[in-house]
Every structure is written in C-alpha cells, then in structure tokens.
XYZ file of C-alpha atoms in Angstrom:
394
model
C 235.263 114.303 226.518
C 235.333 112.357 223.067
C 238.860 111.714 222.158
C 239.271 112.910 218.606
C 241.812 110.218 216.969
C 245.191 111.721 214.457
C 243.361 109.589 211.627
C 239.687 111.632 212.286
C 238.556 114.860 211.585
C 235.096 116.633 212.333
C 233.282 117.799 209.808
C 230.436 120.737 210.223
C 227.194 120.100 207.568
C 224.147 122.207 208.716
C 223.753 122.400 212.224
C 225.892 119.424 212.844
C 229.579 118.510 213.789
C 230.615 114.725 213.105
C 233.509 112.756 213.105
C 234.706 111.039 210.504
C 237.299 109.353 208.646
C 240.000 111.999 207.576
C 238.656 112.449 204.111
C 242.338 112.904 202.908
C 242.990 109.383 203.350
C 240.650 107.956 201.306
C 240.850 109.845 197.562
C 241.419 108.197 194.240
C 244.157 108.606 192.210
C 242.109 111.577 190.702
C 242.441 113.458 193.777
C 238.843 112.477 194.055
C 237.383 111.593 197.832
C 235.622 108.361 197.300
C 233.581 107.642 200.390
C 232.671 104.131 199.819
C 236.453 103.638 200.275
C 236.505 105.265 203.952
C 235.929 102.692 206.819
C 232.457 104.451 207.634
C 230.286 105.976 204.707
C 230.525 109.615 204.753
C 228.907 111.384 201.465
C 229.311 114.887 201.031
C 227.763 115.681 197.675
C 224.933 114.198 199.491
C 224.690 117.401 201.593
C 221.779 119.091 199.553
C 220.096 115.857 199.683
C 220.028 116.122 203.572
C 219.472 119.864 203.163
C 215.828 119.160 201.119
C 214.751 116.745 203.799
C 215.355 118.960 206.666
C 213.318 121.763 204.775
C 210.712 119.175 203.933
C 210.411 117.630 207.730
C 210.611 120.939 209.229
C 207.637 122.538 206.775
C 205.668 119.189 206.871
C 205.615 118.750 210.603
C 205.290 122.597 211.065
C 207.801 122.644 214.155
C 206.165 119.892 216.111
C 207.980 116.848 217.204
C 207.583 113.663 215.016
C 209.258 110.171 215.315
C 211.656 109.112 212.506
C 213.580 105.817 211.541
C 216.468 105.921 209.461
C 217.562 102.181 208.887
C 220.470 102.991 206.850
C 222.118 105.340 208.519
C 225.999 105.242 208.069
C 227.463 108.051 210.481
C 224.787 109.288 211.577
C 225.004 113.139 209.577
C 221.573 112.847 208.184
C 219.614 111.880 211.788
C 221.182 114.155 214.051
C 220.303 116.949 211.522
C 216.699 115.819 212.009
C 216.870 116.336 215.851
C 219.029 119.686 215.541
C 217.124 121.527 212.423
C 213.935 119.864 212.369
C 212.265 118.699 215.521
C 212.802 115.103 215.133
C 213.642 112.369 217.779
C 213.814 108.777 217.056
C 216.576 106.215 215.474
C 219.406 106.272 213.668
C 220.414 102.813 212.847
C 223.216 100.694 210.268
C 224.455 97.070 209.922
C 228.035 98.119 210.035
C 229.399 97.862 213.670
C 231.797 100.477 212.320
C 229.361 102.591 211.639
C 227.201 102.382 214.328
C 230.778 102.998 216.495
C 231.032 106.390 214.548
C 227.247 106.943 214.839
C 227.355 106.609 218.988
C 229.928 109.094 219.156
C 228.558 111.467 217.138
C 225.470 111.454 218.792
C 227.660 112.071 222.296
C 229.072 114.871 220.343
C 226.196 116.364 218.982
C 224.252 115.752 222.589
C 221.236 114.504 221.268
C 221.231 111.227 223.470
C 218.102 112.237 224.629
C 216.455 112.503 221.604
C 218.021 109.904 218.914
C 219.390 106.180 219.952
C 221.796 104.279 217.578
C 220.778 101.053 216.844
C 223.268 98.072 215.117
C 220.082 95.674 213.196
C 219.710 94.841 209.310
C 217.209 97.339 208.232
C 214.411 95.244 207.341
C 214.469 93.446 210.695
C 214.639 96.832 212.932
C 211.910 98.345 210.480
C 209.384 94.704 210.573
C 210.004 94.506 214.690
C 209.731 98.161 215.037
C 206.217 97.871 213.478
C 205.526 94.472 215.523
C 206.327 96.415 218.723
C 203.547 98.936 217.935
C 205.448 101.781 217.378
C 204.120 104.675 215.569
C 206.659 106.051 212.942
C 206.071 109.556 210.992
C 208.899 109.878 208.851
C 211.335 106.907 207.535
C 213.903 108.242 205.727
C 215.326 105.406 202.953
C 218.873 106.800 201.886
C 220.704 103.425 200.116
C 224.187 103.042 198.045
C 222.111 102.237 194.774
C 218.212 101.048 194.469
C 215.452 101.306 197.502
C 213.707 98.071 196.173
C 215.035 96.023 198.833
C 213.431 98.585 201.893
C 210.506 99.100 200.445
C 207.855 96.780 201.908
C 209.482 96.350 205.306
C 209.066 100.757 205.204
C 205.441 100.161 204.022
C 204.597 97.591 206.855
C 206.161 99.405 209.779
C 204.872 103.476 208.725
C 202.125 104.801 210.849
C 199.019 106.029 209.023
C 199.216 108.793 207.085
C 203.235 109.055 207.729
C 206.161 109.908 205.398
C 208.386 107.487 203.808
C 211.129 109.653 201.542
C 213.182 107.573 199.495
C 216.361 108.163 197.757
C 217.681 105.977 194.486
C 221.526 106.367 192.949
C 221.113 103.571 190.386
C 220.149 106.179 187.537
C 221.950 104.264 184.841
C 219.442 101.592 185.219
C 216.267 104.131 185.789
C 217.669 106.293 183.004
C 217.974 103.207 180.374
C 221.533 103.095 180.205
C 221.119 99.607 181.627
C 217.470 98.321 180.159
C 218.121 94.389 181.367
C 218.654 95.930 184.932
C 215.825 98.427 184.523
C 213.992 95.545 183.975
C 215.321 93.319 186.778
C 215.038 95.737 189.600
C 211.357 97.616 188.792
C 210.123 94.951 186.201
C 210.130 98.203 183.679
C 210.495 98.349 180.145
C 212.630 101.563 179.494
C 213.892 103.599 176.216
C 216.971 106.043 175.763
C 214.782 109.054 174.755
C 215.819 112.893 175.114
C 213.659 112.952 178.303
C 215.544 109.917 179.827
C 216.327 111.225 183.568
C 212.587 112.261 183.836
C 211.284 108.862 182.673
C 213.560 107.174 185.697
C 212.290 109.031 187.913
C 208.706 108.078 187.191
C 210.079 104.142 186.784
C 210.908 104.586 190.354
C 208.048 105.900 191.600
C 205.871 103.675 189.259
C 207.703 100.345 191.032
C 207.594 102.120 194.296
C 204.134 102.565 193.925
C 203.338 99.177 192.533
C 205.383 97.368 195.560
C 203.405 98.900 198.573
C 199.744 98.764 196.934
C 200.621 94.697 197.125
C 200.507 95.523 200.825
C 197.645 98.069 200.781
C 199.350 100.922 201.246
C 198.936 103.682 198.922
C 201.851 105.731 198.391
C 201.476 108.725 196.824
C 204.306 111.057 195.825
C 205.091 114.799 198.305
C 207.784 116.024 196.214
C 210.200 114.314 193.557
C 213.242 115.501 192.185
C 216.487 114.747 190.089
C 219.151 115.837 191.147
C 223.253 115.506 190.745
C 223.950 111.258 190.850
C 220.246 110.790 192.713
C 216.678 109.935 192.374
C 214.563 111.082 195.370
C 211.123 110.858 196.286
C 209.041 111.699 199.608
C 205.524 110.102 199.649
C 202.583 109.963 201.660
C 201.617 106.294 202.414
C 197.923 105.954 202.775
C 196.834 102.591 204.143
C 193.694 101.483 202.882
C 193.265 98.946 200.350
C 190.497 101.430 198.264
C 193.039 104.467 198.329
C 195.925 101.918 196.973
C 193.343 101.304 194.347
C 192.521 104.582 193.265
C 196.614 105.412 193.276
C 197.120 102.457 190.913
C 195.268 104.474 188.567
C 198.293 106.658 188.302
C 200.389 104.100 186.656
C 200.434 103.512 182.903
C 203.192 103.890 180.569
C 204.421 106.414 177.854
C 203.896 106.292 174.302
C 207.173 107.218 172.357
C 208.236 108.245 168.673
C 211.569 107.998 168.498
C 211.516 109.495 164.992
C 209.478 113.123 165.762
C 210.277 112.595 169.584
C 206.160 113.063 170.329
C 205.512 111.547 173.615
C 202.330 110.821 175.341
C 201.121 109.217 178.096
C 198.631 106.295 178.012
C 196.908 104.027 181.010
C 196.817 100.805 180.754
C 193.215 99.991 179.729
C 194.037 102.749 176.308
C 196.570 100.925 175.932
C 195.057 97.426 175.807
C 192.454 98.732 173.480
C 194.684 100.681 171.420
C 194.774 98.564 167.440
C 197.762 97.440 166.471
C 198.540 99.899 163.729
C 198.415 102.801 166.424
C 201.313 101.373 168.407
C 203.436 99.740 165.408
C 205.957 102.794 164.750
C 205.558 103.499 168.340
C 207.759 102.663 171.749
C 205.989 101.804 174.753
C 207.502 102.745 177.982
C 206.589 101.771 181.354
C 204.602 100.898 183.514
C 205.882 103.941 185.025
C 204.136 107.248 187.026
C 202.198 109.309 184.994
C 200.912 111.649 187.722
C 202.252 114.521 188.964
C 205.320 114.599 190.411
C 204.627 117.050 193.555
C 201.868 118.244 195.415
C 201.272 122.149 194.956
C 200.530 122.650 198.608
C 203.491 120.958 200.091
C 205.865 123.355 196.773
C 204.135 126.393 198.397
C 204.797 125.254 201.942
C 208.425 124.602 201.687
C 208.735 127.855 200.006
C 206.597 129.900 203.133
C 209.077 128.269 205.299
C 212.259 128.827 203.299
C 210.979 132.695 203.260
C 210.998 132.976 207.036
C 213.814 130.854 207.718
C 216.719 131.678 204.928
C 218.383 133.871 206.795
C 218.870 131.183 210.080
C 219.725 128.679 207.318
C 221.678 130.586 204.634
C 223.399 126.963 203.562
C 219.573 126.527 201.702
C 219.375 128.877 199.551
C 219.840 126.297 197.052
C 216.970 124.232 198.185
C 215.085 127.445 197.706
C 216.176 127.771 194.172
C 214.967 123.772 193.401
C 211.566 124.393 195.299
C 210.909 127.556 193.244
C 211.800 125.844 189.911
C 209.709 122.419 190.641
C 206.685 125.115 191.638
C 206.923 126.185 188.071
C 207.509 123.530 186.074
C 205.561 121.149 187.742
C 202.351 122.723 186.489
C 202.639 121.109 183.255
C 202.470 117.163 183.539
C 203.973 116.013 180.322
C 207.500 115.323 180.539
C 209.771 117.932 178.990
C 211.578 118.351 175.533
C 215.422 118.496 174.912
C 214.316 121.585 172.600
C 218.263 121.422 170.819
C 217.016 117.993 169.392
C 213.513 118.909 168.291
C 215.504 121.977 166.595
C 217.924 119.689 165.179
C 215.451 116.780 164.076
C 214.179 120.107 162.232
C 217.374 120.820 160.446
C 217.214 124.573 162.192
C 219.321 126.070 164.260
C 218.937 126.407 167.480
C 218.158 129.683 169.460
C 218.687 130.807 173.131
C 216.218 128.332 175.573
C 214.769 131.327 176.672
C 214.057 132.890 173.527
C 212.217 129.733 172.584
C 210.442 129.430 176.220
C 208.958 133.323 175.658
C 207.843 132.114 171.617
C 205.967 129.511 173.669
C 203.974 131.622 176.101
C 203.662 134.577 173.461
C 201.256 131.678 171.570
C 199.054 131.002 174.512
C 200.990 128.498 176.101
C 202.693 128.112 179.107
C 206.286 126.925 179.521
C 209.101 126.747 181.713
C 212.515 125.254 181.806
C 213.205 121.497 183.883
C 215.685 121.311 186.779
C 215.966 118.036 184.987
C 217.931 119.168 182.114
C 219.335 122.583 181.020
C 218.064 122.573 177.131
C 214.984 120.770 178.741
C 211.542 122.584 177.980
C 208.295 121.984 179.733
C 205.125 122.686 177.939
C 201.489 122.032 177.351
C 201.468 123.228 173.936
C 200.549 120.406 171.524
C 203.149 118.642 169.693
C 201.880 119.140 166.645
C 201.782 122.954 167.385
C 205.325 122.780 168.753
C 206.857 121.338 165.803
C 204.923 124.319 163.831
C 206.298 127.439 166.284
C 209.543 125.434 165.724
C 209.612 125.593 161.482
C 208.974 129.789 162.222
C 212.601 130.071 163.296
C-alpha cells in the first residue's frame, strides 16, 4: 500500500494515476500553477503532447511491443502511459533524486514494475552506456524544459536502426526570432521576424536537428512535426548510414524572404551560392533551416486509421484527431503559409472571412487550406505573383 502524503494528490491523465505535488501549493500570484516551482516537474498543458505520442507509438508499432528510453523523465506521467496505452516497456529515467523518488512510486502505483524500471543517471550518460551495453532502443522520447540540442547526439548514438527518436523544443522565442543572437547560438541559424515566424522555427529545429546527427551518420528524417501551444515537436526516423545522411542533407537550405511584398521562397544551398548579387540584395536569407516536408503522408493516414477505431476507448483524443486531420491537409502544400490579414493589409484592402479567401483560392485552380500554425494563416501553392492578383479582386 503506497502511503499517499497530506501535501500529495493523484492526478488521472490518460490511462494513468500519479502522484504528485498538490498542485495548489505551487501557483503564482496569478492563480497560475507553475510546475517548475513544484519539488518534482509535473506539466499539465503538456497533456496533448503525451496524448500525440501515445497515438503515434501505438499506430507506428501497430500494437506490438517496442523498447523505449525516456532520459528526462520527471514523474514518470509520460512513460507509464507508454506501457498502459501503447505497448511499450523499457525506462523511465531523471537526474533529480526527487524525481526519480516520485517516479518509483508511481510506477508501484501504476503496477508496471514489470514492464518499465526507473533509473536516477544524467541523460547523456544512461543514453551513451545504454548504447555501449548493446541494447536495442525503438523509441527515445526527448521531452526537455527548453532546447533538445544538448540530447541530441547521445539519442543518435544509442537508437537502434531504423528506430524513433521524437523530440520536443519549448524555446520558441529563440526558434521563432524573438531572440535572433540565441537562435543563432543554439542551432547556428540565421532567423527573421516574418508573418510565418512559428513555421520557420520549426524548420530551424529540425534543420539543426538534422544537421547534428548526419555529423554522426545518422540520417534523421522527420515522421510528423507540429506547433503547438508553448512547444516545438518533432518525431523522426533515424536512418544510419552515412549515404542516407547524405541524401537527407539535401533537405536543408534556407528561405528567401521579402520583407516588403512578404514573397517567400525556398532555395538550397548550391542556388544560393550561385545566385548574383543583385538577386539577393533587397532580399533576407533565412536558414539553413528544413525545407522538406514536414510529415510523412503514410504515417498522417495511419494515425488517423487508428484514431478511427480507437476514439471511442480513448475519447480524451479527439483533439489529436482534429491536429492529425488538419496536418493531412495542409501538409500537401510545402511552402510555408501566409498571414493572409497582412498580405490584405500590405494591399491597403480590407480583409474578408479566411474562408472566403481559402474557397477564392481553390475556385482559381489552386489548392489551399488553413495552418494549425496560425489562425489567419493560409497554405497555398498558388504563385505569389497570382496571389497578390486574386488579392487586388477584393
């Protein structure tokens, strides 16, 4: 029997039941919980973020078991939800010898012992002796309090072949360009404040993500990518062969910006290098970043088969079915989406309902959807030039 102390409480997320810090004893003067106040690190607006990963290991590994490391694991929420929704065993590990207490007992409570062990390591060294102990890992799941950067190669060394590595970023000031020297710093990009900001960051990250493991020969190529709330997050399949990395790296290359007409366009590096001077001078560049897609079709279309048969067992993801559904659509189109109210505004008109604008689109022979990125965001392949043209018609 766990003893349940007067200053706990147990919280239920999915088909889990931790304890925790009472959450009532650690809010801001805003009435606000902040959890990296609480003795252990408990995030609950990071639920949907553990409810995409459960729908993406459960569709990915089709029901059958797989071995995952978590090396930053806090309580322990996001783990034993891998063992209870989506067939996973392996390790649930954290620095903190607070929270590894909280993640032992929650495991007790959740009686998974047979199926996930709580470890107490830096998460480099468990991840690098993991690897040197020959253990195969499917799935490491990289869930940080700001930037991955630091995880990355010691995740790159120790995933098996073909395995998952799903990676989660919160420093979007920096990826978005509200911090450019820190931008720079942490993924050696040069970024711009443009109307398509939170779609650029995510392709910084991925770009420096990408960048980092093909050093090591792994090719990492992105599952599914999203934006979403206060977080960046990624799930890519690492492919380790030095020819693979190669052919990857041909993914990265950098965006060519007017900040007066908002045209964007995206450019690899060897255009770029040939590119005259006069073509670039009234232009910003931006990058190296990702300028592939940002999801594979197959795995959208999986995750939505298995949201279809499972919705009603799981009825706490219908929102995940909502993102999935979106990203299906949008991601079609590769070029990154409008804020259509500025493109309107730069044209001194005024500006009508999104959807009204999206159906103008496709009624020309175009297709376009709205971005879970923004909500006056536009996706389309219709050329600029045409764009601006539909746009004077209003």
């Amino acid at each position: 029997m766990i003893k349940i102390h007067e200053w706990e409480k147990i919280i239920t997320e999915g088909k889990a039941k931790i304890i925790v810090p009472d959450p009532e004893l650690f809010k801001r003067p805003d009435g606000v919980y902040e959890p990296a106040w609480a003795p252990v690190f408990y995030n609950p607006r990071a639920a949907f973020n553990r409810d995409v990963a459960m729908v993406f290991t459960a569709s990915y590994f089709k029901g059958k078991e797989y071995f995952f490391v978590e090396p930053l694991a806090g309580c322990g929420i996001r783990s034993i939800r891998y063992v209870l929704e989506s067939c996973g065993i392996g390790i649930a590990n954290d620095i903190d010898p607070i929270a590894y207490y909280y993640m032992t007992r929650n495991i007790e409570l959740n009686r998974v012992q047979d199926k996930l062990r709580a470890f107490n390591s830096e998460a480099n060294t468990l991840l690098n002796s993991l690897r040197n102990e020959g253990l195969i890992i499917n799935y490491i799941d990289i869930d940080p309090y700001g930037t991955p950067i630091p995880f990355i190669d010691s995740a790159t060394y120790a995933i098996a072949k073909h395995g998952v590595i799903a990676v989660t970023a919160t420093d979007t000031g920096p990826l978005n360009c509200s911090h450019p020297n820190v931008c720079y710093r942490r993924y050696n990009a040069i970024c711009y404040k443009t109307d398509f900001s939170k779609e650029a960051g995510l392709r910084i990250l991925i770009g420096a993500l990408v960048r980092r493991a093909t050093s090591h020969d792994v090719g990492l190529r992105p599952l599914l990518a999203y934006y979403h709330d206060y977080y960046y997050r990624v799930f890519f399949l690492a492919l380790k062969s030095a020819k693979t990395a190669d052919s990857i790296l041909s993914n990265i290359g950098y965006i060519l910006y007017d900040k007066d007409t908002f045209e964007r366009t995206f450019i690899d590096e060897k255009r770029l290098l040939e590119m005259k001077p006069s073509e670039t001078r009234d232009k910003t560049i931006i990058g190296p970043l990702w300028i592939g897609k940002l999801a594979d079709e197959e795995i959208l279309a999986n995750i939505l088969n298995y949201l279809e048969k499972h919705i009603n067992e799981y009825p706490y993801y219908e929102n995940v079915y909502k993102l999935i559904n979106m990203l299906s659509q949008e991601y079609k189109i590769n070029v990154p989406y409008y804020r259509y109210d500025k493109l309107f505004g730069k044209m001194k008109k005024n500006t009508p309902p999104i959807n009204i604008f999206v159906n103008s689109i496709r009624e020309s022979g175009y297709e376009a959807y709205r971005t879970h990125f923004d909500p006056k965001g536009v996706r389309t392949n219709m050329p600029f030039k045409e764009l601006i043209d539909l746009i004077r018609t209003f």
